[in-house]
PDB file of C-alpha atoms and ligand atoms in Angstrom:
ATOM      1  CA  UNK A   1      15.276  20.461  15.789  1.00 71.00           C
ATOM      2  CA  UNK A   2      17.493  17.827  13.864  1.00 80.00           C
ATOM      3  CA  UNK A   3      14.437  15.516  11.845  1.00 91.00           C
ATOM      4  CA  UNK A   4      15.259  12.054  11.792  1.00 95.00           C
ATOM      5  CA  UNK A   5      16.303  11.139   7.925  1.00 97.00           C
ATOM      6  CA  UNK A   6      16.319   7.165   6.681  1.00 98.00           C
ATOM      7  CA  UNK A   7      17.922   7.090   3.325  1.00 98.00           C
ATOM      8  CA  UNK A   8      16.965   4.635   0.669  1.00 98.00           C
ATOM      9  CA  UNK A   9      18.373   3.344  -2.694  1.00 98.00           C
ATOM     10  CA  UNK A  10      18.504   0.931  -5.031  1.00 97.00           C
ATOM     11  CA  UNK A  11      17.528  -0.096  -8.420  1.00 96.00           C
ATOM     12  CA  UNK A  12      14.373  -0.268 -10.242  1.00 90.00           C
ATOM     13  CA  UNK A  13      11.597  -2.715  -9.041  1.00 89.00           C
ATOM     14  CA  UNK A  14      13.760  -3.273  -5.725  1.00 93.00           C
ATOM     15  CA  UNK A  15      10.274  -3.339  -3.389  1.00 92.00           C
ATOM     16  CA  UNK A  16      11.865   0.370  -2.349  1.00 94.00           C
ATOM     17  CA  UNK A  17       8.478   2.524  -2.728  1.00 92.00           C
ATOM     18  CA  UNK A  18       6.891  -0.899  -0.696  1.00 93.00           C
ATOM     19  CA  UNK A  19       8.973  -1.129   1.383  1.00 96.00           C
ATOM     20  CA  UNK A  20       9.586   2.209   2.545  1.00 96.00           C
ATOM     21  CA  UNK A  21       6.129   3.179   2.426  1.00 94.00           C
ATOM     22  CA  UNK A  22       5.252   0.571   5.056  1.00 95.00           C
ATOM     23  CA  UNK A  23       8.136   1.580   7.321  1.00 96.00           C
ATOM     24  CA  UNK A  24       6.641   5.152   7.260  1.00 95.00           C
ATOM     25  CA  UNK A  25       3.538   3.619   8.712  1.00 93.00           C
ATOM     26  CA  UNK A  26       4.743   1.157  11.025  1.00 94.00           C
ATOM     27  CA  UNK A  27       7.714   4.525  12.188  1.00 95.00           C
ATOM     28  CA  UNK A  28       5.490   7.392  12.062  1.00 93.00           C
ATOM     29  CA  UNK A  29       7.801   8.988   9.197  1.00 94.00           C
ATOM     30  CA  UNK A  30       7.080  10.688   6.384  1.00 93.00           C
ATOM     31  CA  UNK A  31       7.768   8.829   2.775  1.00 95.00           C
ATOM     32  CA  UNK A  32       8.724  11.313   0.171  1.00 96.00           C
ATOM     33  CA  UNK A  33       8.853   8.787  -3.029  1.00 95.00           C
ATOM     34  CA  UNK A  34      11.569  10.701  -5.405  1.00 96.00           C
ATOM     35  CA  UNK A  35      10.893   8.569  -8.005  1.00 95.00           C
ATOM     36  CA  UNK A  36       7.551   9.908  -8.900  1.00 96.00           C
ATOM     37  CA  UNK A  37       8.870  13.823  -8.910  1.00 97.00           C
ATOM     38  CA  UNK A  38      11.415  12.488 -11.977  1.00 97.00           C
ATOM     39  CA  UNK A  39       8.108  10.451 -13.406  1.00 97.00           C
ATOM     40  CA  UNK A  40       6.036  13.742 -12.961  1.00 97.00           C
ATOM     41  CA  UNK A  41       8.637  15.669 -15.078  1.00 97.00           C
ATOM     42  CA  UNK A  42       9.056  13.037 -17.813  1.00 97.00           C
ATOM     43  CA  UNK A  43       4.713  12.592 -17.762  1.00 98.00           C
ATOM     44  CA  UNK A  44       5.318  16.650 -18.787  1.00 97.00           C
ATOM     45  CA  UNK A  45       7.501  15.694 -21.614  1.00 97.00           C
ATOM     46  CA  UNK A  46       5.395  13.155 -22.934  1.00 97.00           C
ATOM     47  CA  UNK A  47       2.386  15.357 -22.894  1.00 97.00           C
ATOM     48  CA  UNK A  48       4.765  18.049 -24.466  1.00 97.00           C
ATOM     49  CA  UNK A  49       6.047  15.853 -26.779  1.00 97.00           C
ATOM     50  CA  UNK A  50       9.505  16.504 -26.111  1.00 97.00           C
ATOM     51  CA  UNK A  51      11.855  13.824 -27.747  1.00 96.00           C
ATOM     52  CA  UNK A  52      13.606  13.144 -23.788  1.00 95.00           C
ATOM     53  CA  UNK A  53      16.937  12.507 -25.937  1.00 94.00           C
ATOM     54  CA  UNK A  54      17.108  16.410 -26.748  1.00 95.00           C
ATOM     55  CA  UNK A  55      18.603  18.258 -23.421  1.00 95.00           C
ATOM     56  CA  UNK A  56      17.821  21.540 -24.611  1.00 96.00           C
ATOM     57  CA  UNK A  57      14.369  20.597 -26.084  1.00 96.00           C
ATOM     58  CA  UNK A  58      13.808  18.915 -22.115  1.00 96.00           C
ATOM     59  CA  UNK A  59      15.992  21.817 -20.175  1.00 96.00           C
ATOM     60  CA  UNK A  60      13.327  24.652 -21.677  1.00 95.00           C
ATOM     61  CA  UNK A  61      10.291  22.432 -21.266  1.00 94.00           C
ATOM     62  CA  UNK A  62      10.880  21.197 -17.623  1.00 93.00           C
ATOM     63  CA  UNK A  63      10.793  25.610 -16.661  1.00 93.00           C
ATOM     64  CA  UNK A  64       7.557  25.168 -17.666  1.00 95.00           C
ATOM     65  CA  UNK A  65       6.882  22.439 -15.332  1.00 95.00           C
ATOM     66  CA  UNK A  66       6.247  23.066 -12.167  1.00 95.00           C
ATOM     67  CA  UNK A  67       6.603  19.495  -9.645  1.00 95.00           C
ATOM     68  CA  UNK A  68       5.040  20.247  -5.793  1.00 92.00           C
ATOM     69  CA  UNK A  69       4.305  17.481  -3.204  1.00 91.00           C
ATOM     70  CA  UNK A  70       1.121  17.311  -0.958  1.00 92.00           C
ATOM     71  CA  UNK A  71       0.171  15.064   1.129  1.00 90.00           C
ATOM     72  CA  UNK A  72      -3.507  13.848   2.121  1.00 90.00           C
ATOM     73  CA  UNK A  73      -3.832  11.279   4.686  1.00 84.00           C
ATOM     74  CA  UNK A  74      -0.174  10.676   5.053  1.00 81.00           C
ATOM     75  CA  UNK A  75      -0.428   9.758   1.180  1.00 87.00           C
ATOM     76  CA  UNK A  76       2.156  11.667  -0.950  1.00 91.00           C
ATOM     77  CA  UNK A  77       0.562  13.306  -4.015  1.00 95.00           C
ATOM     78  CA  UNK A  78       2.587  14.299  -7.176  1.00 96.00           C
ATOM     79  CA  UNK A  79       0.940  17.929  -8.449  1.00 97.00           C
ATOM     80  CA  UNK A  80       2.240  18.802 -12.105  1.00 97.00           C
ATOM     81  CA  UNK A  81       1.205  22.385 -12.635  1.00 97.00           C
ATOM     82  CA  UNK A  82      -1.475  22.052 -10.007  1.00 96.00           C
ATOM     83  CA  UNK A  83      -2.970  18.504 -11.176  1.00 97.00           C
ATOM     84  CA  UNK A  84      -2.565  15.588  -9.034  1.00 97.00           C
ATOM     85  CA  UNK A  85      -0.759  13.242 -11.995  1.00 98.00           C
ATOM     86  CA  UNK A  86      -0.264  10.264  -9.194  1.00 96.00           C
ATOM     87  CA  UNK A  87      -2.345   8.181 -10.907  1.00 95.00           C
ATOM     88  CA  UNK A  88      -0.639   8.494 -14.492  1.00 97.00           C
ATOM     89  CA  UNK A  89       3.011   8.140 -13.625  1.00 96.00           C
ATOM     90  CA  UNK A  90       2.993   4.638 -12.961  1.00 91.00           C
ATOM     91  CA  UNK A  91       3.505   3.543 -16.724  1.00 89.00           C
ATOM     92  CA  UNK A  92       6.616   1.695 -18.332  1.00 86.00           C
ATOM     93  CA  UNK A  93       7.043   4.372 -20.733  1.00 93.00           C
ATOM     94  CA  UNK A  94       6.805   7.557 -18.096  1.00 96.00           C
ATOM     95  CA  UNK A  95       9.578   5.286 -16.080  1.00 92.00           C
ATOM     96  CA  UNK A  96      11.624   4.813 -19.557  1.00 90.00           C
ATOM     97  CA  UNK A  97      11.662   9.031 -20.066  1.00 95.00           C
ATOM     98  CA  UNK A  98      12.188   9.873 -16.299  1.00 96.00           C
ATOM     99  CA  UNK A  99      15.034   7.502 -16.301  1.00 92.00           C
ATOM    100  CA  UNK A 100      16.520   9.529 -19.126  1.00 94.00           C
ATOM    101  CA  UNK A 101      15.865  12.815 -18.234  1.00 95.00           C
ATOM    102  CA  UNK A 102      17.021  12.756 -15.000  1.00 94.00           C
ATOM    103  CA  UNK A 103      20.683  12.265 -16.459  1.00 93.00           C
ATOM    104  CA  UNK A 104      20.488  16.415 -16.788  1.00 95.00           C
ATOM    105  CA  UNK A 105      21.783  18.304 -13.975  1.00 95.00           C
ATOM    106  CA  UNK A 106      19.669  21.359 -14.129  1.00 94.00           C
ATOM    107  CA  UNK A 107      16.339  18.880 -14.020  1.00 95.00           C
ATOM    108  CA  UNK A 108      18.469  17.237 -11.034  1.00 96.00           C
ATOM    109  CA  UNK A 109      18.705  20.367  -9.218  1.00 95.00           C
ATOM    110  CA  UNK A 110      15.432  21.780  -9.242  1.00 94.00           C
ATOM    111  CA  UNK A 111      14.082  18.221  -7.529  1.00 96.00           C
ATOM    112  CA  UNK A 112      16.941  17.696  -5.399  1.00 97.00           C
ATOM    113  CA  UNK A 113      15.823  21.331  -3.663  1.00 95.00           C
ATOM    114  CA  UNK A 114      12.752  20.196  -3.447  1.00 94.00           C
ATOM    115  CA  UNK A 115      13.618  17.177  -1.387  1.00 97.00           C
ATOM    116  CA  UNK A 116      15.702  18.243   0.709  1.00 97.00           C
ATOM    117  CA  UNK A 117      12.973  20.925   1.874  1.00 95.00           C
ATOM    118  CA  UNK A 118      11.131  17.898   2.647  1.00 94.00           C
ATOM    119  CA  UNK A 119      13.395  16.269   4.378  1.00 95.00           C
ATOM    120  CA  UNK A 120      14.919  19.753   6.932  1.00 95.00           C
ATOM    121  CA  UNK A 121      10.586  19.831   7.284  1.00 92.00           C
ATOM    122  CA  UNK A 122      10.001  16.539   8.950  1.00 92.00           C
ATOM    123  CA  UNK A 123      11.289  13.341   9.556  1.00 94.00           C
ATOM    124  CA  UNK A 124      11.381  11.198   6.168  1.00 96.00           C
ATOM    125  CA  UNK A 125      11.977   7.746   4.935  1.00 97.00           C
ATOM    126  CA  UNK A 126      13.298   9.042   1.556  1.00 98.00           C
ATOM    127  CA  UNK A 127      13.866   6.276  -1.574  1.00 97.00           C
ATOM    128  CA  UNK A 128      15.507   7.112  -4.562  1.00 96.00           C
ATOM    129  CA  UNK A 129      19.023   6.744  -6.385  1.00 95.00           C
ATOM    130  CA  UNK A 130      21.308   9.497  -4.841  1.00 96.00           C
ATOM    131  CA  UNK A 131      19.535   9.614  -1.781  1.00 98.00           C
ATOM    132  CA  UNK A 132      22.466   8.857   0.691  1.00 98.00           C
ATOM    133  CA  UNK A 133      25.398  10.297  -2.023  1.00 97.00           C
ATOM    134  CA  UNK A 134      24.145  13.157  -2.537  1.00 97.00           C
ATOM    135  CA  UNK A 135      20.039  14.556  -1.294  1.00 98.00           C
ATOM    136  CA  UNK A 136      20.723  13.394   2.154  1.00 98.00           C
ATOM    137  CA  UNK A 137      24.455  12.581   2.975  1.00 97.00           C
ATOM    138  CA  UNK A 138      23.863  12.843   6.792  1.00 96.00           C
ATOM    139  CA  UNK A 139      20.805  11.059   6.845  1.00 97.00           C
ATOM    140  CA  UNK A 140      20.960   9.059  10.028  1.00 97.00           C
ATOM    141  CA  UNK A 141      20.089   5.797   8.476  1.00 98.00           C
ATOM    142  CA  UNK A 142      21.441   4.732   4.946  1.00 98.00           C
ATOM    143  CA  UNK A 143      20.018   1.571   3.331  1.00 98.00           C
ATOM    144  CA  UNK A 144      20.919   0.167  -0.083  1.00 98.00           C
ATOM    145  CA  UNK A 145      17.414  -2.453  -1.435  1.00 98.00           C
ATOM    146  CA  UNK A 146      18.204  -4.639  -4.007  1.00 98.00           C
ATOM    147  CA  UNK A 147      17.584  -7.917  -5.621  1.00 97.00           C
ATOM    148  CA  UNK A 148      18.617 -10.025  -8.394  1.00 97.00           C
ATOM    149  CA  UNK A 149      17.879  -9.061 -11.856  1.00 97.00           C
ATOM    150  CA  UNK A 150      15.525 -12.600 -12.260  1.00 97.00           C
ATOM    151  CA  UNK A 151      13.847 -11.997  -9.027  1.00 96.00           C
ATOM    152  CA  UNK A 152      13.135  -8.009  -9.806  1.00 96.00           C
ATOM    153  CA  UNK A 153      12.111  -9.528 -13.440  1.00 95.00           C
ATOM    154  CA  UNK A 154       9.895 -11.888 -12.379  1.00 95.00           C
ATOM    155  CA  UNK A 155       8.143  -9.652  -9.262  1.00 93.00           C
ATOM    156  CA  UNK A 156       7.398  -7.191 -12.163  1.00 89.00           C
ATOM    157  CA  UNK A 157       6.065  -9.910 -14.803  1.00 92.00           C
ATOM    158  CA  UNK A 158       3.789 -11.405 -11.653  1.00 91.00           C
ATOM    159  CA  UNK A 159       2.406  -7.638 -11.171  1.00 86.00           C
ATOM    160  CA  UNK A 160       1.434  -7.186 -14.791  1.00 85.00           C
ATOM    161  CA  UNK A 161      -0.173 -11.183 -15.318  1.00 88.00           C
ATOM    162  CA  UNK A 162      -2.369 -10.055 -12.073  1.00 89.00           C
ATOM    163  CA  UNK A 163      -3.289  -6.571 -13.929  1.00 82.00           C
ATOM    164  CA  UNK A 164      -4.046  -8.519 -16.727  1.00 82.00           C
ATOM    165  CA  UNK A 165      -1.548  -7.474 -19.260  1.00 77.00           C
ATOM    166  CA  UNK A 166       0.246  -8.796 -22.045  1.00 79.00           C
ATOM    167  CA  UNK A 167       3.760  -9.851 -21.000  1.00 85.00           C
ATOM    168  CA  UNK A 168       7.362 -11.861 -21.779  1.00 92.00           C
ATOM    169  CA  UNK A 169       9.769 -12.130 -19.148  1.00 95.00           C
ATOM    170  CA  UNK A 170      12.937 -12.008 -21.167  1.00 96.00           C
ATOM    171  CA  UNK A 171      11.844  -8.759 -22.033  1.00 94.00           C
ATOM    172  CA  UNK A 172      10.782  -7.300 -18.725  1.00 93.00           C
ATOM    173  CA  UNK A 173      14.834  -8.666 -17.640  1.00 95.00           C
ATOM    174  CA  UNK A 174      16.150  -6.996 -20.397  1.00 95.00           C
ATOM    175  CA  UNK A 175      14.393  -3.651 -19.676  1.00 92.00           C
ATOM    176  CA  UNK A 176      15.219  -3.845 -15.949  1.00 93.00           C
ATOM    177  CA  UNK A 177      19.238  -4.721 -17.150  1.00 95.00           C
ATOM    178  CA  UNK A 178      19.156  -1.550 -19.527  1.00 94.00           C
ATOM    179  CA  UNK A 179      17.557   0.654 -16.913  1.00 92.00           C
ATOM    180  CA  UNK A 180      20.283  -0.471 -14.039  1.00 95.00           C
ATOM    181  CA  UNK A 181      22.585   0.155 -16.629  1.00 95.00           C
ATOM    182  CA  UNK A 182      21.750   3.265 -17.681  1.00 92.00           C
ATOM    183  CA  UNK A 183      20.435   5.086 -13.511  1.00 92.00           C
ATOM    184  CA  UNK A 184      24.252   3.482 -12.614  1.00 96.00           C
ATOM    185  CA  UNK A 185      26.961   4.943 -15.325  1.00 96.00           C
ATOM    186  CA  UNK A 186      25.427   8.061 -16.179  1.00 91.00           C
ATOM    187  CA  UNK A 187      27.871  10.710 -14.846  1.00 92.00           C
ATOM    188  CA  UNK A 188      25.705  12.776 -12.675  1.00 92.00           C
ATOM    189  CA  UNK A 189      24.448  11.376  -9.243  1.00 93.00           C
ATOM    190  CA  UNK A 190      24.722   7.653 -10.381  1.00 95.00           C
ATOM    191  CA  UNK A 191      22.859   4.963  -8.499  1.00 96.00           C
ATOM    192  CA  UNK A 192      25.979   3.733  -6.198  1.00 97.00           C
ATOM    193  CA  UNK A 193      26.171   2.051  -2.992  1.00 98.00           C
ATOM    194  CA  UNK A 194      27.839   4.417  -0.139  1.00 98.00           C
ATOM    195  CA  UNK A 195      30.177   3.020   2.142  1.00 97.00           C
ATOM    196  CA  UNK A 196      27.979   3.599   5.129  1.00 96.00           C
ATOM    197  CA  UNK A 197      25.275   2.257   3.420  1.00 98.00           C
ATOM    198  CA  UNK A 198      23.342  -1.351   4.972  1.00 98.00           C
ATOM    199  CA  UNK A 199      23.013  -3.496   1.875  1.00 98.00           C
ATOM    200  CA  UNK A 200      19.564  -5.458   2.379  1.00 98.00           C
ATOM    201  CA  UNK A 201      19.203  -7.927  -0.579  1.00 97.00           C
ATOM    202  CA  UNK A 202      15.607  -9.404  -0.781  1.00 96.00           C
ATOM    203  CA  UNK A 203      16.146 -11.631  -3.467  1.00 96.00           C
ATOM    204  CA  UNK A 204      15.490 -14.394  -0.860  1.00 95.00           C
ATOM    205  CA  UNK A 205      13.013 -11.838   1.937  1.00 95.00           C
ATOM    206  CA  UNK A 206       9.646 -11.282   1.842  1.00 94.00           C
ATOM    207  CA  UNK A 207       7.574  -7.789   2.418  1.00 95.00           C
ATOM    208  CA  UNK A 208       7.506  -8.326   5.783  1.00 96.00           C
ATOM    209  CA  UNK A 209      11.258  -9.482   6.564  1.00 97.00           C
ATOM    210  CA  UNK A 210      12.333  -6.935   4.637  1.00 97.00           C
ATOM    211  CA  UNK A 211       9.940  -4.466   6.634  1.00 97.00           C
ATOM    212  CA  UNK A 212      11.179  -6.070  10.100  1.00 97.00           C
ATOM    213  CA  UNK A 213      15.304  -5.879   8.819  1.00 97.00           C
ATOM    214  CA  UNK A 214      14.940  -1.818   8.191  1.00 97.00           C
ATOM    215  CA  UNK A 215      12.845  -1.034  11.275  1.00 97.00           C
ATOM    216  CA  UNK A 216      15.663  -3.192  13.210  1.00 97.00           C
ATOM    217  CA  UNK A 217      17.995  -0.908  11.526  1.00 97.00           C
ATOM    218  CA  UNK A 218      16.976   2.369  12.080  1.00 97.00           C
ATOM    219  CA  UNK A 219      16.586   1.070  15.452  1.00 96.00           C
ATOM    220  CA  UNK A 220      20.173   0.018  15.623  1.00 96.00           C
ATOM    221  CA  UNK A 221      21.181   3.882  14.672  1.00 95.00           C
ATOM    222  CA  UNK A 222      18.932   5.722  17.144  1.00 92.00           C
ATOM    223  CA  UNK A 223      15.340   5.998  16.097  1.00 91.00           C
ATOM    224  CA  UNK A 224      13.456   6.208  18.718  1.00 88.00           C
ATOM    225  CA  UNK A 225       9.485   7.262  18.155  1.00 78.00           C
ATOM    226  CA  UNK A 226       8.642  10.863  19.063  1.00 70.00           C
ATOM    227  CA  UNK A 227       5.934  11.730  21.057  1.00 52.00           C
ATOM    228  CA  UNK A 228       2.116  11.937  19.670  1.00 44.00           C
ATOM    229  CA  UNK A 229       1.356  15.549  18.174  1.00 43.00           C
ATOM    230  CA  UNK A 230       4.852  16.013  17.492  1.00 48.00           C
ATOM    231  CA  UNK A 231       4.960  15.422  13.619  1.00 49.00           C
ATOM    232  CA  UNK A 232       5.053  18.216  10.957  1.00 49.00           C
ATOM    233  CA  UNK A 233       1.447  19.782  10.568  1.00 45.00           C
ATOM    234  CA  UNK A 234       0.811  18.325   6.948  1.00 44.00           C
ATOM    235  CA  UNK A 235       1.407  15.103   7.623  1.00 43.00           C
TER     236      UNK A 235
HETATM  237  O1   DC B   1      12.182   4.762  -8.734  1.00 61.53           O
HETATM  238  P1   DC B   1      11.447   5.039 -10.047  1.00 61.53           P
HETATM  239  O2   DC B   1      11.398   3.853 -10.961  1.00 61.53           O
HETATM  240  O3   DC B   1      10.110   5.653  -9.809  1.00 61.53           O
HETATM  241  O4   DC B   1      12.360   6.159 -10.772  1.00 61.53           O
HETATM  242  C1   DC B   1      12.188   6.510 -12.118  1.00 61.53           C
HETATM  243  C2   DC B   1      13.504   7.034 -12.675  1.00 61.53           C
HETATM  244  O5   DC B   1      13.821   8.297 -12.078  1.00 61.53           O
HETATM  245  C3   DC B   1      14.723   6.156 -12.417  1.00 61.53           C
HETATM  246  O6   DC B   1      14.950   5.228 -13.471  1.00 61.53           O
HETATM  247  C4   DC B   1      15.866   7.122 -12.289  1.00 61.53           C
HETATM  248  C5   DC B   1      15.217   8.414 -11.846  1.00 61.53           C
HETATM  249  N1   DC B   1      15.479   8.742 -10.460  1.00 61.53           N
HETATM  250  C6   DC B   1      16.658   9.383 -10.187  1.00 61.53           C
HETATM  251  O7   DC B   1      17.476   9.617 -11.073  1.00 61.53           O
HETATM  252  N2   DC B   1      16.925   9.800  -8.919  1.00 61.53           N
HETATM  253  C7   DC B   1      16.056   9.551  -7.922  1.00 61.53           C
HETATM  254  N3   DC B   1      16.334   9.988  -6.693  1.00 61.53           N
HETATM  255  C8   DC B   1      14.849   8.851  -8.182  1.00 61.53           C
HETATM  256  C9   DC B   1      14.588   8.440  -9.470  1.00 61.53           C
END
């Protein structure tokens, strides 16, 4: 049977995890979060402390690491050598190494297998970077999230004031400009835009718009719900 596949990119601090988390719900689809298998690799490398500029220093560390999915309630779980790290990838620092390492094809690879498993298992809202150009290229749906640098900057510095921390906006643009930079001109898989692709800017949508615009979109290229009992079994 031919799963159902809703591709989703964009740059950092889009809303894409959000957003596609809640379509899952509202769909019946699973999310696989790609993001997080990169974080779970670099959280390795930290732990290993592996400089993540050294590609052979990374290359022999990440055999080592072994990155699995579960799932538990329709939650997606991150196991790192057979600990749930879910909780510990969420930092600036894990998101500064993952973005790095995943410039190496070989880490690339290993995770790119991965998802696609996931995705020939069941049907998937899938967010990443090279979800549409290259994990999924005949995923039904294709959807490119993004915002302005000022709104993604200030969503982020809202986030940290309500968790309490320490932060300067400048900064937080600067980091997201240096990250966009860096996820769309390195050489392998770059972040791009494909031509099929439905841009959906929410610089000026909220959550639930931006919710309402994808569900009308996957609508628009043939989702229609399956029946009850039909999903995968570890959903
Ligand atoms: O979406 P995120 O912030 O959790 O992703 C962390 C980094 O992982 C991101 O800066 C680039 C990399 N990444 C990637 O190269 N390809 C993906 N499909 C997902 C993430």
């Amino acid at each position: 049977m031919q799963h159902f596949n809703i591709a989703v990119d964009g740059p950092a601090g889009a809303g894409k995890s959000t957003i596609a988390r809640a379509v899952a719900s509202r769909l019946g689809l699973i999310y696989v979060d790609t993001g997080a298998m990169y974080r779970a690799m670099a959280l390795y490398l930290l732990r290993e402390k592996v400089l993540p500029s050294q590609e052979a220093g990374v290359l022999a560390a990440c055999e080592k690491a072994r990155v699995t999915i579960r799932y538990e309630d329709g939650i997606q779980k991150v196991i790192l050598n057979g600990e749930d790290v879910s909780g510990l990838i969420r930092t600036e620092e894990v998101g500064e190494t993952a973005s790095i390492i995943s410039g190496y094809v070989p880490v690339r690879e290993k995770l790119v297998e991965l998802q696609r498993q996931l995705a020939r298992d069941a049907d998937v809202i899938m967010d990443g970077r090279d979800i549409a150009s290259c994990v999924l290229p005949d995923a039904q749906v294709k959807i490119y999230l993004t915002a302005s640098v000022r709104v993604r900057a200030e969503r982020r510095f809202k986030e940290l004031k309500e968790r309490g921390g320490d932060c300067d906006l400048a900064k937080i643009e600067k980091d997201i400009q240096e990250r966009d930079y860096r996820d769309m001109h390195r050489e392998h898989s770059p972040l791009i835009q494909v031509k099929e692709a439905v841009l959906v800017d929410t610089s000026d949508l909220d959550i639930p718009q931006t919710i309402g615009r994808i569900i009308t979109i996957a609508r628009e290229h043939g989702f229609t719900p399956r029946e009850e009992g039909e999903g995968p079994d570890w959903k």
